[in-house]
Coordinates of C-alpha atoms and ligand atoms in Angstrom, one line a residue:
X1 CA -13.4 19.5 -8.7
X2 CA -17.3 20.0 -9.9
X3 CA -17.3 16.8 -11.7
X4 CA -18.6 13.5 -10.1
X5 CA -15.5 11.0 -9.8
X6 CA -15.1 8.3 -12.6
X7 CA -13.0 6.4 -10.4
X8 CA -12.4 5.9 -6.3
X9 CA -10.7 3.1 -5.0
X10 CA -11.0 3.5 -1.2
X11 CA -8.6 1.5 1.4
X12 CA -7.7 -1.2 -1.3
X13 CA -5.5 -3.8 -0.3
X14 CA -4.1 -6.8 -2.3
X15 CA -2.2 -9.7 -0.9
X16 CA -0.5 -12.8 -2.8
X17 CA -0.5 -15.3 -0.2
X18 CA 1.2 -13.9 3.2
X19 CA 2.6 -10.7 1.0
X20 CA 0.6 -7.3 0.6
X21 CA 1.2 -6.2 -3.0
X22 CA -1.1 -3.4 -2.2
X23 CA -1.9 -1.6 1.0
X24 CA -4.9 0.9 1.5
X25 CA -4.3 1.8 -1.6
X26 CA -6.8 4.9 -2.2
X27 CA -7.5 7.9 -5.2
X28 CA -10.1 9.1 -7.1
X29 CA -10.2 10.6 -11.1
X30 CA -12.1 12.8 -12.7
X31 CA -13.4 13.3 -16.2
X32 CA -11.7 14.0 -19.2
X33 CA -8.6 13.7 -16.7
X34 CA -5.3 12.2 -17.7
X35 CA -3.7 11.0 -14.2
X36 CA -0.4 9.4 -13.9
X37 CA 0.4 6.8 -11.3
X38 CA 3.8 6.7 -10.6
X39 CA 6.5 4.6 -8.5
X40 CA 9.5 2.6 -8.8
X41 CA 9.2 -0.8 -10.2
X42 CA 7.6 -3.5 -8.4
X43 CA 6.1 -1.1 -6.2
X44 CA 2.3 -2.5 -7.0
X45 CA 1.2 -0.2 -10.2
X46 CA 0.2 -2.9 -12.7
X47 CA -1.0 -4.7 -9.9
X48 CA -3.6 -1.6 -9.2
X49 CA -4.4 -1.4 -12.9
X50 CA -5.4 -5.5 -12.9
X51 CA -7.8 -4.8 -9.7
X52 CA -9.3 -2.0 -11.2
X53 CA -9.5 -3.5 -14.5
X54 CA -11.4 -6.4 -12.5
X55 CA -8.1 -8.8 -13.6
X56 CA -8.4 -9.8 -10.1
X57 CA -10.0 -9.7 -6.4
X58 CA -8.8 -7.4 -3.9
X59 CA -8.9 -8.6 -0.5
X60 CA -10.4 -5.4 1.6
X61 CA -11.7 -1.9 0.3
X62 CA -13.5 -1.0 -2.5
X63 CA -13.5 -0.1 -6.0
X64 CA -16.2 2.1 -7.5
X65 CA -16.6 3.3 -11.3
X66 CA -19.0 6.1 -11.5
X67 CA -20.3 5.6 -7.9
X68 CA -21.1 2.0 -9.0
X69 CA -19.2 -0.7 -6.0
X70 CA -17.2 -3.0 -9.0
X71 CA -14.9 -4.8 -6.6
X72 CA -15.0 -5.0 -2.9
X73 CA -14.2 -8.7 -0.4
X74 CA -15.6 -11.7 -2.4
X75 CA -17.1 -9.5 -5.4
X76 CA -15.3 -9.0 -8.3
X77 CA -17.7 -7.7 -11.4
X78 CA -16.4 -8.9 -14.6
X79 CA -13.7 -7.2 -16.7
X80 CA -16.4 -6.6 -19.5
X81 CA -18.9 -4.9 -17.5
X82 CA -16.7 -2.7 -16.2
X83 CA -16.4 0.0 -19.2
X84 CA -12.4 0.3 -18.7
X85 CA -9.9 -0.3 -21.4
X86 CA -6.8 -1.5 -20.3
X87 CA -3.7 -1.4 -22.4
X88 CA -0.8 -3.8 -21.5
X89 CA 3.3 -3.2 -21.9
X90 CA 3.4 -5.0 -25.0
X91 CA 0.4 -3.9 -26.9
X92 CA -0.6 -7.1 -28.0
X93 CA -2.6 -6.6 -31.3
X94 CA -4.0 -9.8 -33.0
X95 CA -1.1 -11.2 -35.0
X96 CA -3.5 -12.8 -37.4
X97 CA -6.0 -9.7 -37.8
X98 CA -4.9 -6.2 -40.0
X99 CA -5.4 -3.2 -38.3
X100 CA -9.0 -2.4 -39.2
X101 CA -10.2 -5.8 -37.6
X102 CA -8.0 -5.4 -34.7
X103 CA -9.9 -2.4 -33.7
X104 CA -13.1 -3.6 -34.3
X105 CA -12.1 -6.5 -32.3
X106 CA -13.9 -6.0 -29.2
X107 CA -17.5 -4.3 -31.9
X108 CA -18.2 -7.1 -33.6
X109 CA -21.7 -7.5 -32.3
X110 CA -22.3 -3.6 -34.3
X111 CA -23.3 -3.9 -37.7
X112 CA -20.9 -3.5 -40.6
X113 CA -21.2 0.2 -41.7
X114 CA -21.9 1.0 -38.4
X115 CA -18.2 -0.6 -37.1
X116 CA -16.0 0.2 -40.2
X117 CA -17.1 3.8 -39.5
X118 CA -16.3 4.0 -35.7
X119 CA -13.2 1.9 -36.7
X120 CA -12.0 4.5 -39.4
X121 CA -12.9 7.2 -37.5
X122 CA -10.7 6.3 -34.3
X123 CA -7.9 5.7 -36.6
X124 CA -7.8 9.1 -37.8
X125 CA -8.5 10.3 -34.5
X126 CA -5.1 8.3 -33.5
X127 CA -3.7 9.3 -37.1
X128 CA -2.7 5.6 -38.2
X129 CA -5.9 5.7 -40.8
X130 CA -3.4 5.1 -43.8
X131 CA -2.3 1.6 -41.8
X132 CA -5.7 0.5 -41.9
X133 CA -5.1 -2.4 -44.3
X134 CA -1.4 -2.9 -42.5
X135 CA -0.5 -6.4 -40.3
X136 CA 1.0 -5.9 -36.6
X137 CA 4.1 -7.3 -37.6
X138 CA 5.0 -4.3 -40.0
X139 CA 4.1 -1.6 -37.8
X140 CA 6.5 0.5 -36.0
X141 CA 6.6 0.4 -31.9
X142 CA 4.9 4.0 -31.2
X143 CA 2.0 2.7 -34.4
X144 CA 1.5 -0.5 -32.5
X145 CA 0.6 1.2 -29.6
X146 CA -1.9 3.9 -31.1
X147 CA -3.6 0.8 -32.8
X148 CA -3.7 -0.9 -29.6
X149 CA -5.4 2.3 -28.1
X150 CA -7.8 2.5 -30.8
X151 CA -9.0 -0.8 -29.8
X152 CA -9.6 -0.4 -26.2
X153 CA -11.6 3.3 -27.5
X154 CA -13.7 1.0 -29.9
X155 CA -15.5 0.3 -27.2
X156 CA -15.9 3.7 -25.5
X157 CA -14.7 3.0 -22.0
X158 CA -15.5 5.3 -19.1
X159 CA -11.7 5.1 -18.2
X160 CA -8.6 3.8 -20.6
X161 CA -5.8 2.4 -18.4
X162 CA -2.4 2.7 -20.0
X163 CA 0.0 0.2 -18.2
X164 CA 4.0 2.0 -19.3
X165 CA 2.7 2.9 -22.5
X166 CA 6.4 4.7 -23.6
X167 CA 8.7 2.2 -21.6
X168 CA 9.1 0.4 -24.9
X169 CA 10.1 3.0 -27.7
X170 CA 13.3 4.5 -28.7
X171 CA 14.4 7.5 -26.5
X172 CA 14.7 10.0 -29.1
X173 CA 10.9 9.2 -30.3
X174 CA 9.9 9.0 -27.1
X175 CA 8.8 12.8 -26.2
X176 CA 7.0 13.9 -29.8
X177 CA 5.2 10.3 -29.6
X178 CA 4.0 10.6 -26.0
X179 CA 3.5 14.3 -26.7
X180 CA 1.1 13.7 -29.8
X181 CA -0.7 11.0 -28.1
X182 CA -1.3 12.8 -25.1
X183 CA -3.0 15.4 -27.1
X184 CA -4.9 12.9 -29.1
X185 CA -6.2 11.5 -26.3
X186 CA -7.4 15.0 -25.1
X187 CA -9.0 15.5 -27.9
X188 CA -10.8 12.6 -27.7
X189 CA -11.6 13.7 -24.0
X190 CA -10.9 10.2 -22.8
X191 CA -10.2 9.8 -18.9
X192 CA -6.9 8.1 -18.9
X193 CA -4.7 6.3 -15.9
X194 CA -1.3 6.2 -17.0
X195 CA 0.9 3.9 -15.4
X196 CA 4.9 5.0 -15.4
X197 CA 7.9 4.7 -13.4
X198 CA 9.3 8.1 -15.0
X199 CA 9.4 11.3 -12.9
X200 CA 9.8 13.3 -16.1
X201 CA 6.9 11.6 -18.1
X202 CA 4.8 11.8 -15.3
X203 CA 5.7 15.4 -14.9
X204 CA 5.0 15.7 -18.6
X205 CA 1.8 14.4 -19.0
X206 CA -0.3 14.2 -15.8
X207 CA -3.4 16.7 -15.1
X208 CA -2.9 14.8 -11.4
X209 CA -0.1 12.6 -10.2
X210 CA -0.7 10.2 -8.2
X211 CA 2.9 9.0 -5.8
X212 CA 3.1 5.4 -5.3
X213 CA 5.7 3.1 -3.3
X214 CA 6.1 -0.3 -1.9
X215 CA 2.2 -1.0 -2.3
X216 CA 1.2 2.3 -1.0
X217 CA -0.2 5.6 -2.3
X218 CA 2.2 8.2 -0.6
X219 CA 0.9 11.5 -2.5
X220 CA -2.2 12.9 -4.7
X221 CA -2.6 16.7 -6.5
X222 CA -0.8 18.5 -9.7
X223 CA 2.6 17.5 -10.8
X224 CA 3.5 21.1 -9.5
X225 CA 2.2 20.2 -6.0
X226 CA 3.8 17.3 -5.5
X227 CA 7.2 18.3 -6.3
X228 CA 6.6 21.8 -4.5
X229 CA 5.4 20.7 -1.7
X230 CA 6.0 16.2 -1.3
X231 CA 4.8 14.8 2.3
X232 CA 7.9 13.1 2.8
X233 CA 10.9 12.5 1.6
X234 CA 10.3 9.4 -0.5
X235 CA 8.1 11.1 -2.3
X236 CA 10.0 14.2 -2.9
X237 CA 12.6 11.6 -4.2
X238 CA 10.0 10.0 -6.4
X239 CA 10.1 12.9 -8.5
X240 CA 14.1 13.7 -8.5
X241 CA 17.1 14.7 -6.6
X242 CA 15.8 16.1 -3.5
X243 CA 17.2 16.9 -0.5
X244 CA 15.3 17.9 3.0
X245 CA 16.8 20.2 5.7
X246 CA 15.1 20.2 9.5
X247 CA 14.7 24.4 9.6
X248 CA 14.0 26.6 12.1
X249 CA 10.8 28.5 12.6
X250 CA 10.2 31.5 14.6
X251 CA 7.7 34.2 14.4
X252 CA 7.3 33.4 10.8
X253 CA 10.0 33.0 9.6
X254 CA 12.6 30.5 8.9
X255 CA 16.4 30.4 10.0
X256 CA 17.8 28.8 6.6
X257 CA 21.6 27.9 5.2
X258 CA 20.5 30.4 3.1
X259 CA 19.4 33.6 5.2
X260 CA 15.9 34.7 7.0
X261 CA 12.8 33.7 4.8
X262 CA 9.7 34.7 5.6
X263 CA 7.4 31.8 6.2
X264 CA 4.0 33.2 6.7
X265 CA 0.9 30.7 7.9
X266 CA 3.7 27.7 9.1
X267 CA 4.0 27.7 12.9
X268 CA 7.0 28.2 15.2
X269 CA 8.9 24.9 15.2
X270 CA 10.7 22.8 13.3
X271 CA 9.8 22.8 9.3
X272 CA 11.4 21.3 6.3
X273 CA 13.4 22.9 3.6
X274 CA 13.0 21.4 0.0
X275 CA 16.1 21.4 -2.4
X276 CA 16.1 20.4 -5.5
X277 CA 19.6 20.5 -7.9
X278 CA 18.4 24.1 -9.8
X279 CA 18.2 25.9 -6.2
X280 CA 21.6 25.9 -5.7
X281 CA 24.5 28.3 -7.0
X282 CA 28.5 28.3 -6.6
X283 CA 29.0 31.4 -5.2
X284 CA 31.1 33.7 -3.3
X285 CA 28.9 34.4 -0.3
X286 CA 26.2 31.3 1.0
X287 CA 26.4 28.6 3.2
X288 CA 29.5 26.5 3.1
X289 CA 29.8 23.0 1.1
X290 CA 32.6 20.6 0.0
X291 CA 33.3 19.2 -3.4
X292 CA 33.0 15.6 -3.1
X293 CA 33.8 15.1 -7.1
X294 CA 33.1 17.1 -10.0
X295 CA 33.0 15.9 -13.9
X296 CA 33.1 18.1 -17.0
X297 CA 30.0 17.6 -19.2
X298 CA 30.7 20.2 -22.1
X299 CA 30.4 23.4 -20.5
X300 CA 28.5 22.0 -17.5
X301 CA 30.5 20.8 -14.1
X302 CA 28.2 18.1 -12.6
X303 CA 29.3 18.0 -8.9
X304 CA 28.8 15.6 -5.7
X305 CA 28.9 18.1 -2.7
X306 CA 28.5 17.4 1.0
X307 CA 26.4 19.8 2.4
X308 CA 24.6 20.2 6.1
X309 CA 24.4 16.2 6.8
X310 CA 23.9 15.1 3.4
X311 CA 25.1 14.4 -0.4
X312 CA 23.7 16.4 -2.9
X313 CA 24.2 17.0 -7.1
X314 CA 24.7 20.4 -8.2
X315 CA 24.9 21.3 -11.5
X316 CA 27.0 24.7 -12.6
X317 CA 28.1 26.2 -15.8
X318 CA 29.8 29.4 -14.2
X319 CA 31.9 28.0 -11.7
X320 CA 35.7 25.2 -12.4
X321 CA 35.6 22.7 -9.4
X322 CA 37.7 19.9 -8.1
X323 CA 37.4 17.0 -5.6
X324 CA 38.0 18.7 -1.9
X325 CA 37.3 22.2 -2.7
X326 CA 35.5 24.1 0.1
X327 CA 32.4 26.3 -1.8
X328 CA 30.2 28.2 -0.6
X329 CA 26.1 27.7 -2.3
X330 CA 23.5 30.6 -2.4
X331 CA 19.6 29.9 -3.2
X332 CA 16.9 31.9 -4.5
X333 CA 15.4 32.5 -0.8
X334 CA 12.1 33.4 -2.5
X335 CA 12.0 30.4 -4.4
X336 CA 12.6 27.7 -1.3
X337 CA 10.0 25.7 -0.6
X338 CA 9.4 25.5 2.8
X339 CA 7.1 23.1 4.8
Ligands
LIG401 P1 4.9 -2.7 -10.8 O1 3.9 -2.7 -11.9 O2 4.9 -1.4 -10.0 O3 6.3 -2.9 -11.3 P2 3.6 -5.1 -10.0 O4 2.3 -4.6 -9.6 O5 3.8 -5.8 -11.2 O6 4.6 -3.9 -9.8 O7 4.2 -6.1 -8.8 C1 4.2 -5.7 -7.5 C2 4.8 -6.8 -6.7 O8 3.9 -7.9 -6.7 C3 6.1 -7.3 -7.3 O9 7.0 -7.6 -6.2 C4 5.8 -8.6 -8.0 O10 6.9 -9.5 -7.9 C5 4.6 -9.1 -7.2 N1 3.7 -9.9 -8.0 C6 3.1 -9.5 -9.1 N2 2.2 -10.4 -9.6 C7 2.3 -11.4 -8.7 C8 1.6 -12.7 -8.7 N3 0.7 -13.1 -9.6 N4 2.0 -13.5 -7.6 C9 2.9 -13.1 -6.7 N5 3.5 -12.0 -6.7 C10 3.2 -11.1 -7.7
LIG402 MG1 4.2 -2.9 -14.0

């Protein structure tokens, strides 16, 4: 990436009395960016967002914003000087302010025209300008949030830190309102840190994903990367049903369930074979399984099958099965991801 990192943290670890929260924890992000940081909860993520946010201390590494050192051992700079927005769970607008003053919260100091026109114009950017006038309490979820957003813009942060910005709205809304304020936040060309503990939002949204679990980072690169090719198998799991298979390697290529697939550039050895629920087909030919349990789902069987060592989901639309039944499952050979 040609652009000079808006973020690092390097090594950072955070400890609550005898217990690391955080361990080494280290990524970088990049302009105009929208990273995602995901892992299950209670694995550290808000806790990462509140160090870099200046929230709170670490206790070793280093966090610098634009090359500038903002929190190492016994230094914290303050939250203020730090040019990052951070947007909590629950939004928290000012109950007593309407929506205009609520973004211009954190502007006062800018004279009036001057703030009522950066005000208006990030609510149009966010497309709540008609609830300009409005009070919190009579806005919807998914409005809430785009207010709170245009408050922590109002006061152009280098980087806007989004702490489960969806968790909190109604499923079906869910997509088209993360989708539209995604792409308002492109626009905008903010460099955003979103915080989530779902695989599919993070899949959705993230320019770079970022794998987190039990306080440490496991996995960086594109969504596409890190559930092609994961570095182990909690954080292939991270990012849905996985299942790894040791695999032989010789002379390039690999000895799978499946049949010979060419492996060029891995050496001889042992390598890993990536499944994930689409691979696999019922068929008449392939490598054998049993049916642990199947369900009916419409015109979809979802099945448990036992399969080389392990318990998998399949899903099939073509094939009836019951609880016991010996199958046999074929894969795309030159789909498998092998590493
Ligand atoms: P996440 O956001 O991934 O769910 P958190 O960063 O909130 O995780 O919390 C990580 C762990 O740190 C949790 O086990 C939580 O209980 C613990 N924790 C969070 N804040 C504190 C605190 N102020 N004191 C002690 N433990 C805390
Ligand atoms: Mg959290």
């Amino acid at each position: 990436m040609d652009t000079d990192p808006i973020l690092t943290l390097d090594g950072v670890t955070r400890r609550y009395g005898p217990r690391e929260i955080v361990s080494g924890a280290g990524f970088t992000l990049h302009e105009g960016r929208i990273a995602c940081l995901l892992g299950p909860s209670g694995c550290g993520k808000s806790t990462i967002l509140r160090l870099i946010a200046g929230l709170e201390p670490l206790d070793e590494g280093a966090i610098r914003i634009r090359g500038e050192t903002v929190s190492e051992p016994h230094r914290t700079l303050a939250p203020e000087q730090r040019g990052v927005g951070l947007v909590f769970q629950d939004n928290a607008l000012f109950p007593h302010l309407d929506v205009s003053d609520n973004v211009g919260f954190g502007v006062r100091h800018l004279k009036s025209a001057a703030r009522r026109e950066l005000v208006q114009g990030l609510l149009a950017r966010l497309h709540v300008d008609h609830l300009a006038k409005a009070w919190p309490h009579t806005l919807s979820g998914g409005e809430q949030q785009r207010v709170a957003i245009a408050r922590a813009l109002a006061r152009e942060p280098v980087l806007l830190l989004l702490d489960e910005p969806f968790s909190g709205l109604d499923g079906h809304l869910r997509g088209q309102i993360r989708r539209s304020l995604i792409e308002d936040l492109r626009k905008v060309g903010a460099t955003v840190l979103v915080v989530t503990h779902d695989p599919e939002e993070a899949m959705t949204i993230a320019d770079d994903l970022i794998l987190m679990a039990d306080g440490e980072i496991l996995q960086t690169g594109t969504p596409e990367e890190c559930y092609d090719k994961p570095v182990s198998a909690v954080a292939a799991r991270l990012l849905g049903e996985a299942i790894l298979l040791p695999v032989a390697v010789a002379n390039a290529i690999a000895d799978t369930p499946f049949g010979p697939v060419p492996t060029p550039g891995l050496a001889d050895g042992v390598a890993t074979i990536l499944l994930r629920p689409g691979d696999l087909r019922v068929s008449s030919q392939g490598a054998p399984a049993t049916v642990l349990s199947a369900r009916r789902f419409g015109r979809e069987t979802v099945a448990t099958v036992a399969f080389a060592d392990t318990e998998f989901t399949i899903r099939t639309s073509t094939a009836k099965l019951s609880g016991g039944e010996a199958i046999r499952l074929e894969a795309d050979c030159a789909a498998l991801r092998i590493f």
